[in-house]
Coordinates of C-alpha atoms and ligand atoms in Angstrom, one line a residue:
M1 CA 0.0 0.0 0.0
K2 CA 1.3 3.4 -1.0
Y3 CA 0.5 6.8 0.6
I4 CA 0.2 10.1 -1.1
S5 CA 0.2 13.6 0.4
T6 CA -3.0 15.6 0.1
R7 CA -0.9 18.4 -1.3
G8 CA 0.6 16.2 -4.0
T9 CA 4.3 17.1 -3.9
A10 CA 5.7 15.1 -1.1
P11 CA 7.4 11.7 -1.9
I12 CA 5.0 8.7 -2.2
L13 CA 5.8 6.5 0.8
G14 CA 4.9 3.0 2.2
F15 CA 3.1 2.5 5.5
S16 CA 6.2 2.4 7.9
D17 CA 7.7 5.6 6.4
V18 CA 4.3 7.4 6.7
V19 CA 4.0 6.4 10.3
L20 CA 7.4 7.6 11.2
A21 CA 7.1 10.8 9.1
G22 CA 3.8 12.0 10.5
L23 CA 3.2 15.2 8.5
A24 CA 4.2 15.2 4.8
E25 CA 7.1 17.3 3.7
D26 CA 4.8 19.6 1.6
G27 CA 2.7 20.4 4.6
G28 CA 0.0 18.0 3.6
L29 CA -1.4 14.9 5.3
Y30 CA -0.7 11.3 4.1
V31 CA -3.7 9.3 2.8
P32 CA -3.7 5.8 1.2
Q33 CA -3.8 5.7 -2.5
T34 CA -6.7 3.4 -2.4
F35 CA -9.2 2.3 0.3
Q36 CA -9.6 -1.4 0.6
Q37 CA -13.2 -2.4 0.5
F38 CA -14.3 -5.6 2.3
T39 CA -17.3 -7.4 0.8
A40 CA -20.4 -8.1 3.0
A41 CA -19.2 -11.7 3.2
E42 CA -15.8 -10.6 4.4
W43 CA -17.3 -8.3 7.1
R44 CA -19.5 -11.2 8.2
S45 CA -16.4 -13.4 8.6
L46 CA -14.9 -10.8 11.0
T47 CA -17.9 -10.6 13.3
A48 CA -16.8 -13.1 15.9
L49 CA -13.2 -11.9 16.3
P50 CA -11.9 -10.5 19.6
Y51 CA -10.9 -6.8 19.4
P52 CA -7.1 -7.2 18.8
Q53 CA -7.6 -9.8 16.1
L54 CA -10.2 -7.6 14.4
A55 CA -7.7 -4.7 14.6
A56 CA -5.0 -6.6 12.8
R57 CA -7.4 -7.7 10.1
I58 CA -8.7 -4.2 9.5
M59 CA -5.3 -2.6 9.4
Q60 CA -3.6 -5.3 7.3
P61 CA -4.6 -4.0 3.8
F62 CA -3.3 -0.5 4.8
V63 CA 0.0 -1.9 6.0
G64 CA 0.5 -4.1 3.0
D65 CA 3.4 -6.6 3.1
E66 CA 5.6 -4.3 5.3
I67 CA 4.5 -6.1 8.6
P68 CA 3.3 -9.7 8.7
L69 CA -0.3 -10.2 9.9
A70 CA 1.0 -12.3 12.9
T71 CA 3.2 -9.4 14.0
L72 CA 0.4 -6.8 13.6
E73 CA -1.8 -9.1 15.7
R74 CA 0.9 -9.4 18.4
L75 CA 1.3 -5.6 18.5
A76 CA -2.5 -5.2 18.9
V77 CA -2.7 -7.9 21.6
E78 CA 0.0 -6.1 23.5
A79 CA -1.5 -2.7 23.0
Y80 CA -5.0 -3.7 24.2
Q81 CA -4.0 -6.1 26.9
P82 CA -3.8 -3.5 29.7
F83 CA -7.3 -2.2 28.9
R84 CA -9.7 -2.6 31.8
H85 CA -12.7 -4.0 30.1
P86 CA -12.8 -7.4 28.4
A87 CA -14.7 -6.1 25.4
I88 CA -12.1 -3.2 25.1
A89 CA -14.8 -0.9 23.5
P90 CA -18.1 -1.9 25.1
L91 CA -21.6 -0.7 24.1
K92 CA -24.4 0.4 26.4
Q93 CA -27.9 1.2 25.4
L94 CA -29.2 4.7 26.2
A95 CA -32.6 4.7 24.5
H96 CA -34.6 2.7 22.0
N97 CA -32.4 3.7 19.0
H98 CA -29.4 5.3 20.8
W99 CA -26.3 3.6 22.1
L100 CA -23.2 4.7 23.9
L101 CA -19.7 3.4 22.9
E102 CA -17.4 3.5 25.9
L103 CA -13.9 4.5 24.8
F104 CA -12.5 5.2 28.2
H105 CA -11.2 1.8 29.4
G106 CA -7.5 2.5 28.5
Q107 CA -4.8 3.7 30.9
T108 CA -5.6 7.4 30.8
L109 CA -9.4 7.2 30.5
A110 CA -9.9 8.8 27.1
F111 CA -10.4 7.5 23.6
K112 CA -6.8 8.6 22.6
D113 CA -5.5 5.5 24.4
Y114 CA -7.1 3.3 21.7
A115 CA -4.9 4.8 19.0
L116 CA -1.8 5.8 21.0
Q117 CA -1.3 2.5 22.8
F118 CA -1.1 0.8 19.4
L119 CA 1.0 3.6 17.9
G120 CA 3.5 3.3 20.8
K121 CA 3.9 -0.4 20.0
L122 CA 4.2 0.2 16.3
F123 CA 6.9 3.0 16.7
D124 CA 8.9 0.7 19.0
Y125 CA 8.7 -2.2 16.6
L126 CA 9.6 -0.1 13.5
L127 CA 12.5 1.7 15.3
Q128 CA 14.0 -1.5 16.6
Q129 CA 13.9 -3.0 13.1
R130 CA 15.8 0.1 11.9
G131 CA 18.1 0.4 14.8
E132 CA 16.9 4.0 15.3
K133 CA 15.7 6.2 18.2
I134 CA 13.4 9.2 18.3
T135 CA 12.7 12.1 20.6
V136 CA 8.9 12.8 21.0
V137 CA 8.2 16.4 21.9
G138 CA 4.6 17.5 22.4
A139 CA 2.4 20.2 24.0
T140 CA -0.8 19.3 25.8
S141 CA -3.7 21.0 27.4
G142 CA -4.7 17.7 29.0
D143 CA -5.7 14.4 27.4
T144 CA -3.1 13.9 24.6
G145 CA -0.1 14.3 26.9
S146 CA -1.0 11.6 29.3
A147 CA -2.1 9.2 26.6
A148 CA 1.2 9.8 24.7
I149 CA 3.3 9.3 27.9
E150 CA 1.5 6.1 28.7
A151 CA 2.1 4.9 25.1
C152 CA 5.8 5.7 25.2
R153 CA 6.9 4.9 28.7
D154 CA 9.7 2.4 29.2
K155 CA 10.4 2.1 25.5
S156 CA 14.1 2.0 24.9
T157 CA 13.7 3.6 21.4
I158 CA 11.9 6.7 22.6
E159 CA 12.6 9.7 24.9
I160 CA 9.4 11.7 25.4
F161 CA 9.1 15.4 26.5
I162 CA 5.6 16.8 27.2
L163 CA 5.0 20.4 28.0
H164 CA 1.9 21.5 29.9
P165 CA 1.0 25.0 31.1
H166 CA 2.0 25.1 34.8
G167 CA -1.0 25.3 37.1
R168 CA -3.4 25.3 34.2
V169 CA -4.3 21.6 33.8
S170 CA -6.7 19.8 36.1
D171 CA -5.2 17.8 39.1
V172 CA -6.3 14.5 37.5
Q173 CA -4.8 15.4 34.1
R174 CA -1.5 16.6 35.6
R175 CA -1.1 13.5 37.9
Q176 CA -1.8 11.2 35.0
M177 CA 1.3 12.6 33.4
T178 CA 3.6 13.3 36.3
T179 CA 3.2 10.1 38.3
V180 CA 4.7 8.1 35.4
L181 CA 8.3 7.8 36.8
S182 CA 9.8 6.0 33.8
P183 CA 13.3 7.3 33.1
N184 CA 12.4 8.1 29.4
V185 CA 9.5 10.3 30.4
H186 CA 10.1 14.0 31.0
N187 CA 7.3 16.3 32.2
I188 CA 7.8 20.0 31.7
A189 CA 5.5 22.4 33.5
L190 CA 6.0 25.6 31.5
K191 CA 5.5 29.0 33.2
G192 CA 3.0 30.1 30.5
T193 CA -0.2 29.2 28.6
F194 CA -1.0 26.2 26.4
D195 CA -0.4 28.4 23.4
D196 CA 3.1 29.2 24.7
C197 CA 3.7 25.5 25.0
Q198 CA 2.6 24.9 21.4
D199 CA 4.7 27.8 20.1
I200 CA 7.8 26.4 21.8
V201 CA 7.2 23.0 20.3
K202 CA 6.7 24.5 16.9
A203 CA 9.9 26.5 17.3
L204 CA 11.9 23.3 18.2
F205 CA 10.5 21.5 15.1
N206 CA 11.4 24.5 12.9
D207 CA 15.0 24.4 14.3
L208 CA 16.2 22.0 11.6
P209 CA 19.7 21.2 13.0
F210 CA 18.1 20.5 16.5
R211 CA 15.3 18.5 14.9
K212 CA 17.7 16.4 13.0
Q213 CA 20.2 15.9 15.8
H214 CA 17.6 14.6 18.2
N215 CA 15.4 12.9 15.6
L216 CA 12.3 14.8 16.8
S217 CA 9.0 13.3 16.2
A218 CA 5.4 14.3 16.9
I219 CA 2.7 11.8 17.9
N220 CA -0.2 14.2 17.0
S221 CA -3.5 13.4 15.5
I222 CA -2.4 13.9 11.9
N223 CA -0.5 10.6 12.1
W224 CA -2.2 8.1 9.7
A225 CA -1.7 5.2 12.1
R226 CA -3.8 6.9 14.7
I227 CA -6.6 7.3 12.3
L228 CA -6.3 3.6 11.2
A229 CA -6.4 2.4 14.8
Q230 CA -9.5 4.4 15.4
V231 CA -11.3 2.7 12.5
V232 CA -11.3 -0.5 14.5
Y233 CA -13.9 0.6 17.1
Y234 CA -16.3 1.8 14.5
A235 CA -16.0 -1.6 12.8
S236 CA -16.4 -3.5 16.1
T237 CA -19.5 -1.5 16.9
A238 CA -21.1 -1.7 13.5
L239 CA -20.6 -5.5 13.5
A240 CA -22.0 -5.8 17.0
L241 CA -25.1 -3.9 15.9
G242 CA -25.7 -6.1 12.9
A243 CA -23.5 -4.7 10.1
P244 CA -23.1 -5.5 7.2
D245 CA -26.8 -6.5 7.1
R246 CA -28.1 -3.5 9.1
P247 CA -27.0 0.1 8.8
V248 CA -25.7 2.1 11.8
S249 CA -25.0 5.8 12.4
F250 CA -22.5 7.6 14.7
A251 CA -22.4 10.8 16.7
V252 CA -18.9 12.1 17.5
P253 CA -17.8 15.1 19.6
T254 CA -15.2 16.7 17.4
G255 CA -12.1 18.9 17.7
N256 CA -9.4 18.1 15.2
F257 CA -11.7 15.9 13.1
G258 CA -9.5 12.8 13.6
N259 CA -12.0 10.6 15.3
V260 CA -14.9 11.3 13.0
Y261 CA -12.6 11.0 9.9
A262 CA -11.9 7.4 11.1
A263 CA -15.6 6.8 10.9
F264 CA -15.5 8.1 7.3
V265 CA -12.7 5.6 6.5
A266 CA -14.7 2.8 8.0
R267 CA -17.6 3.7 5.7
K268 CA -15.2 3.8 2.7
M269 CA -14.1 0.3 3.6
G270 CA -17.7 -0.8 3.0
L271 CA -19.4 -0.7 6.3
P272 CA -23.1 0.5 6.0
I273 CA -22.7 3.8 8.0
E274 CA -25.8 5.8 7.2
H275 CA -25.1 9.1 8.9
L276 CA -22.4 10.9 10.9
A277 CA -23.5 13.6 13.3
I278 CA -20.8 15.8 14.7
G279 CA -20.9 17.9 17.8
T280 CA -18.8 20.9 18.6
N281 CA -18.6 23.2 21.7
K282 CA -18.8 26.9 21.2
N283 CA -15.6 26.8 19.3
D284 CA -17.7 25.9 16.3
I285 CA -15.7 26.3 13.1
L286 CA -17.0 23.0 11.9
T287 CA -20.6 23.6 12.7
R288 CA -20.4 26.9 10.8
F289 CA -18.8 25.1 7.9
F290 CA -21.5 22.5 7.6
A291 CA -24.2 25.2 7.9
S292 CA -22.6 27.6 5.3
G293 CA -20.0 25.9 3.2
S294 CA -17.4 28.4 4.5
M295 CA -14.5 27.5 6.7
A296 CA -13.6 30.6 8.6
V297 CA -11.2 31.0 11.6
T298 CA -12.2 33.0 14.6
G299 CA -10.7 33.0 18.1
V300 CA -10.7 30.1 20.6
S301 CA -12.3 30.4 24.0
P302 CA -12.2 27.9 26.9
T303 CA -15.2 25.6 27.5
L304 CA -16.2 22.7 29.7
A305 CA -15.0 20.4 26.9
P306 CA -11.3 21.6 26.7
S307 CA -10.1 18.8 24.4
M308 CA -12.3 20.3 21.7
D309 CA -11.1 23.9 22.2
I310 CA -9.4 24.2 18.8
Q311 CA -9.3 26.8 16.1
V312 CA -8.6 24.7 13.0
S313 CA -9.5 21.0 12.5
S314 CA -6.4 19.7 10.9
N315 CA -7.8 16.3 9.8
F316 CA -10.6 18.0 7.8
E317 CA -8.1 18.3 5.0
R318 CA -8.3 14.6 4.5
L319 CA -12.0 14.7 4.0
L320 CA -11.8 17.7 1.7
F321 CA -9.1 15.8 -0.4
D322 CA -11.6 13.0 -0.8
A323 CA -14.4 15.4 -1.7
Y324 CA -12.2 17.0 -4.3
N325 CA -11.7 13.4 -5.8
G326 CA -8.0 13.5 -5.0
D327 CA -7.3 16.7 -6.9
S328 CA -4.2 17.8 -4.9
A329 CA -3.6 20.9 -6.9
K330 CA -7.1 22.2 -6.1
L331 CA -6.7 21.2 -2.5
S332 CA -3.3 23.1 -2.2
T333 CA -4.9 26.2 -3.6
T334 CA -7.7 26.0 -1.1
M335 CA -5.2 25.5 1.8
Q336 CA -3.0 28.4 0.6
E337 CA -6.1 30.6 0.5
F338 CA -7.0 29.5 4.0
R339 CA -3.6 30.2 5.3
A340 CA -3.5 33.7 3.7
T341 CA -7.0 34.8 4.5
G342 CA -8.2 32.6 7.3
Q343 CA -11.1 31.4 5.2
Y344 CA -12.3 29.4 2.2
T345 CA -15.7 28.5 0.7
V346 CA -16.4 25.2 -1.2
P347 CA -18.7 25.0 -4.2
P348 CA -22.4 24.4 -3.4
A349 CA -22.4 20.9 -5.0
L350 CA -19.5 19.8 -2.9
H351 CA -21.1 21.3 0.2
N352 CA -24.4 19.4 -0.6
S353 CA -22.5 16.2 -1.0
L354 CA -20.9 16.6 2.5
T355 CA -24.1 17.6 4.2
A356 CA -25.8 14.5 2.7
L357 CA -23.6 12.4 5.0
F358 CA -22.7 14.8 7.9
S359 CA -24.8 16.9 10.2
A360 CA -23.2 19.3 12.7
Y361 CA -24.5 20.8 15.9
R362 CA -23.0 23.3 18.4
F363 CA -23.5 23.2 22.2
D364 CA -22.4 25.8 24.7
D365 CA -21.4 25.2 28.3
A366 CA -25.0 25.6 29.5
D367 CA -26.2 23.0 27.0
I368 CA -23.4 20.7 28.1
T369 CA -24.4 21.0 31.8
R370 CA -28.1 20.4 30.9
I371 CA -27.3 17.3 28.8
I372 CA -25.1 15.7 31.5
S373 CA -28.0 16.3 34.0
T374 CA -30.8 14.9 31.8
T375 CA -28.7 11.9 30.7
Y376 CA -28.1 11.1 34.4
Q377 CA -31.8 11.5 35.2
T378 CA -33.1 9.4 32.4
T379 CA -30.4 6.6 32.2
G380 CA -28.4 6.8 35.4
E381 CA -25.2 7.2 33.3
L382 CA -22.6 9.9 34.3
I383 CA -21.1 11.3 31.2
D384 CA -18.2 13.7 30.7
P385 CA -18.7 17.1 28.9
H386 CA -17.2 15.8 25.6
T387 CA -19.4 12.8 25.6
A388 CA -22.4 15.1 26.4
I389 CA -21.8 16.9 23.2
G390 CA -21.9 13.7 21.2
V391 CA -25.0 12.5 23.0
A392 CA -26.8 15.8 22.2
A393 CA -25.7 15.7 18.6
A394 CA -27.2 12.2 18.3
Q395 CA -30.5 13.3 19.8
H396 CA -30.7 16.2 17.4
A397 CA -29.9 14.0 14.4
L398 CA -32.6 11.5 15.4
A399 CA -35.1 14.4 16.0
D400 CA -34.2 15.9 12.6
G401 CA -34.8 12.6 10.9
R402 CA -31.2 12.4 9.7
T403 CA -31.0 8.8 10.6
T404 CA -33.4 5.9 11.0
A405 CA -30.6 3.5 11.8
P406 CA -29.5 3.0 15.4
I407 CA -27.1 5.8 16.3
V408 CA -24.1 5.3 18.5
S409 CA -22.6 8.2 20.6
L410 CA -18.9 8.0 21.4
A411 CA -18.1 8.3 25.1
C412 CA -14.7 9.9 24.6
A413 CA -13.6 10.3 28.2
H414 CA -14.4 8.9 31.6
P415 CA -16.5 11.3 33.8
A416 CA -13.9 11.2 36.5
K417 CA -11.5 13.1 34.2
F418 CA -13.8 16.2 34.5
P419 CA -15.3 15.8 38.0
D420 CA -16.2 19.4 38.6
A421 CA -18.4 19.7 35.5
V422 CA -20.1 16.4 36.2
Q423 CA -20.7 17.1 39.9
A424 CA -22.1 20.6 39.1
A425 CA -24.6 19.1 36.7
T426 CA -25.7 16.1 38.7
G427 CA -24.7 16.6 42.3
V428 CA -22.7 13.3 42.1
F429 CA -18.9 13.2 42.3
P430 CA -17.6 10.8 39.7
E431 CA -15.0 8.5 41.3
L432 CA -11.9 7.3 39.5
P433 CA -11.9 3.6 38.7
L434 CA -10.6 1.5 41.6
W435 CA -7.3 0.8 39.9
L436 CA -6.6 4.5 39.7
S437 CA -8.0 5.5 43.1
D438 CA -4.5 6.0 44.6
L439 CA -3.6 8.5 41.8
H440 CA -3.7 11.4 44.3
S441 CA -1.2 9.8 46.6
R442 CA 1.3 8.7 44.0
E443 CA 4.7 10.3 43.7
E444 CA 4.9 13.1 41.1
R445 CA 7.9 14.1 39.0
M446 CA 8.2 17.2 36.8
V447 CA 10.3 20.2 36.2
V448 CA 9.0 23.8 36.1
L449 CA 10.8 25.8 33.4
E450 CA 10.8 29.3 32.2
N451 CA 8.6 30.3 29.2
S452 CA 11.5 30.4 26.6
V453 CA 12.6 28.3 23.7
E454 CA 16.2 28.3 25.0
A455 CA 15.2 26.9 28.4
I456 CA 13.3 24.0 26.8
R457 CA 15.9 23.4 24.1
G458 CA 18.7 23.3 26.8
F459 CA 16.7 20.9 28.9
I460 CA 16.0 18.5 26.1
A461 CA 19.6 18.6 24.9
A462 CA 20.9 17.8 28.4
K463 CA 18.5 14.9 29.0
D464 CA 18.3 13.4 25.6
I465 CA 20.6 10.5 25.0
I466 CA 20.1 10.6 21.3
Ligands
PLP501 C1 -9.2 14.6 21.7 C2 -10.5 14.6 22.2 C3 -11.7 15.0 21.4 C4 -11.5 15.5 20.0 O1 -11.2 14.5 19.1 P1 -10.7 14.8 17.6 O2 -10.2 13.5 17.1 O3 -9.6 15.8 17.8 O4 -11.9 15.3 16.9 C5 -12.9 14.9 22.0 N1 -13.1 14.4 23.3 C6 -12.0 14.1 24.1 C7 -12.3 13.6 25.5 C8 -10.7 14.1 23.6 O5 -9.7 13.8 24.4

């Protein structure tokens, strides 16, 4: 399987090179040249497989002959073995036609574990084969950092440095990072904001000699392997609810558009996915796009669902590339315009074709609180603010007649990750799972550093063994 950049001028690469490269050299995102379709009979033959085996079978056509199926299966078994639910991604029923997919049974209680645990194993395998090492550097406002740290801890091929804004992440989120005492894990509390953290990471990646010397790598959501690993839970869910013989719809709380794009890939692989409802918080660039056909940047403001507080949804470029029928010249022009003016508008026919499959709804903090409360009252389930946005999007899509198939909302984080919002809405304090209940008494390790590129560069250079 070969991969091409959405912008069309980066080298065409195989799976392993794409995984290690992350972003394409021309600034685009790698996508597979073709999408393998499984026939209905093939999907039926996958129905009984346990999650890790299903994962290997779904990924195999996208990996090609670069990794044997047995090895893929071993990596998947190792990646999902520490998950705390035997079904890995279990389903619960919320209403007659509405289901909840729990994606918080990994080590850091958010759906990012499902992709990053696999990616960590994959990186380690590929780097060992090549006799190489990498330095992962990332900025986090919460969920991504802890999931990346858990995925990279104790791996001899990886040193990981995660910057978070000092005093500005929740206690649970900070402790999920700082209580990992593995020698290859370095937590940096920056005396600044999340944007400062991001700017410093960008500056380090733009410092080409430094980047080369330390073999810097990002594990962010534009990595194709993360998308691919996320396709698996859409498939396991669809199969559990009767696919390929019965259609299913999904409702996805959305920030960078990575998670919902994985649903789109599952559909391209032949699963009967009828409708995709997306939910945003008040940072609603996507909701405005689906309403108007115009993508237009505005500011970002903090909400109760911080993992969706984003300005630009980077993975949307992959969907647009598909909608442009793979016309990379046209896509590059659009992206240049976006970069220059902060906005672009797609032709009406293209907009119509997207809104035939997708609907989009926006919910502010008051909506989020109300939905957490009513969900608790009607079903007894405590849901986190991100999940609430998906649940509400599903309810709207059903009410608007956008789907007659059963719709599945993605529970993207455990309620205990956002205890204050959940308690304010329901009066109930969501407890951490038993196996994490000693989180607040575990030893923490982090360094507090000044808000300057030099301070961070110096720290990495001194610690990094590469
Ligand atoms: C990352 C995250 C999201 C947003 O997912 P995208 O793939 O960026 O759309 C939503 N909810 C939670 C809890 C997250 O951690």
